[in-house]
Amino acid sequence: MRELADAAKQTKAWACYDCGKCTATCPISRVGGDYTPRRHVLATNLGQRKELVENGSLNSCLTCSLCDQRCPAEVAYTTLVQKLREITHVDGKEPECPHGGALQSMMRVMAKGGTKQNRMEWLTDDLRTESKTGEALYWTGCTMYYDAFFPEFKISTLEGTRAAVRLMNRVNVTPVVSPEERCCGHDLLWNGDREHFELLAKHNVKLVADSGAKTLVTSCAECLRTWKIDYAPFFESAPPRILHITEFLSDYLSALEFKANGKRKVVFQDPCRLGRHLGIYDPPRRALSALPGIELVEMRRSGPGAVCCAGGTWSNCDRFAKKIQVERLREARATGAEVLATACPKCQVHFRCTMQDPNLAGEIEIKMSDVAQLVVDSLSQGIKSERDGSE
Ligand code: SF4
Ligand code: SF4
Ligand code: SF4
């Protein structure tokens, strides 16, 4: 009871006046799912732990934060879900997701330590990196595991990872890429497993502190949120500057030289962690707009109102999640774009999965690419400062 009262206090759930705007906004209820966030808010305020545990629908929330924006009482529902999953973790229902269990087991193995990882083979000979110390660190996240885990989707999230390191090299930054990195624990935290999340947080924060890096760059929107918000209490000294690769690029766009690579329409999918969780909307758009031949178009629901890939946290994947993904892909295709650009490897995994449906493929298939990969594809040789001495 005390825990629920604390959660209500920390998220302002107590201020809820039962208007139902959250339910009306929620992408799950909009595609016909029986999901009512306000019921969880009410149960929290009434101290109904049993209702929260037995109902089981807590796992359905995408934690996309769309409802947070619409709530007139400023209830932080997404944060409330994180706390409620943690409170009910011991006796709550297991998430129902076809892939979540296996991936989260892998994360727990990493959290316990003692097993040797082989996470560096993706580095190609042309990429310059350091393994221990340096001014900047590139945080890879788990992309190497996704590519191995989902061969049937024919994705290469690692291409985006390599592209990011290539871009850092191009502007004369040799980042640390550590063989000792472990999963950031984002999905464990959002599925209520604080114990293993904290083990990962402590390991990773120490690793980065020991590297001496003053800047940490990542291509994963979920890792970025974790580093910026959820790891904050674990730093014993000042944290490094933490940037998404598209933010890092913003400082260098005017120095890089691009070549036209044919004319293409590109549409951008705002990852919920990058957009609504962290307020980062412009940097990926700035990078795409800087590329000659690319016309950036927008979906009807974009920026703060964007609908997410419906798979973040690997907590739930049911017919409503699929419906959200199908609608989103139709929306992307309706823009006339040939490429759906993303700034989070997980968006690629979930959307590519949905595109495998043989009954729908013709209607929803669209080429996907990480923003960093599109930037690399448009690079000319050299950077301006190398050629003419200007900055
Ligand atoms: S939108 Fe906010 S105030 Fe309205 S029911 Fe939902 S949580 Fe309560
Ligand atoms: S966070 Fe997203 S999925 Fe969860 S209740 Fe709010 S709008 Fe619905
Ligand atoms: S969308 Fe596909 S990859 Fe993502 S959780 Fe569902 S089944 Fe797994």
Tab-separated table of C-alpha atoms in Angstrom, residues 143 146-159 345 348-357 365-369:
chain	number	residue	atom	x	y	z
A	143	THR	CA	22.345	-4.458	-32.228
A	146	TYR	CA	19.306	-8.459	-32.885
A	147	ASP	CA	20.852	-9.215	-36.259
A	148	ALA	CA	21.760	-12.722	-35.088
A	149	PHE	CA	18.429	-13.269	-33.342
A	150	PHE	CA	16.155	-12.247	-36.218
A	151	PRO	CA	17.796	-13.544	-39.421
A	152	GLU	CA	14.390	-14.076	-41.028
A	153	PHE	CA	13.701	-10.321	-40.962
A	154	LYS	CA	16.729	-9.650	-43.166
A	155	ILE	CA	17.560	-6.523	-41.226
A	156	SER	CA	20.979	-5.191	-40.576
A	157	THR	CA	20.755	-2.917	-37.595
A	158	LEU	CA	24.537	-3.301	-37.449
A	159	GLU	CA	24.816	-1.301	-40.668
A	345	PRO	CA	17.373	-0.157	-34.151
A	348	GLN	CA	13.542	-1.589	-37.526
A	349	VAL	CA	13.164	-4.973	-35.831
A	350	HIS	CA	9.468	-4.577	-35.025
A	351	PHE	CA	8.440	-3.005	-38.324
A	352	ARG	CA	10.422	-5.513	-40.374
A	353	CYS	CA	8.743	-8.297	-38.417
A	354	THR	CA	5.320	-6.944	-39.338
A	355	MET	CA	6.314	-6.638	-42.993
A	356	GLN	CA	6.828	-10.427	-43.062
A	357	ASP	CA	3.050	-10.941	-43.169
A	365	GLU	CA	6.474	-3.029	-47.296
A	366	ILE	CA	8.894	-0.113	-47.326
A	367	LYS	CA	12.680	0.043	-47.293
A	368	MET	CA	14.040	0.947	-43.858
A	369	SER	CA	17.304	2.610	-43.007
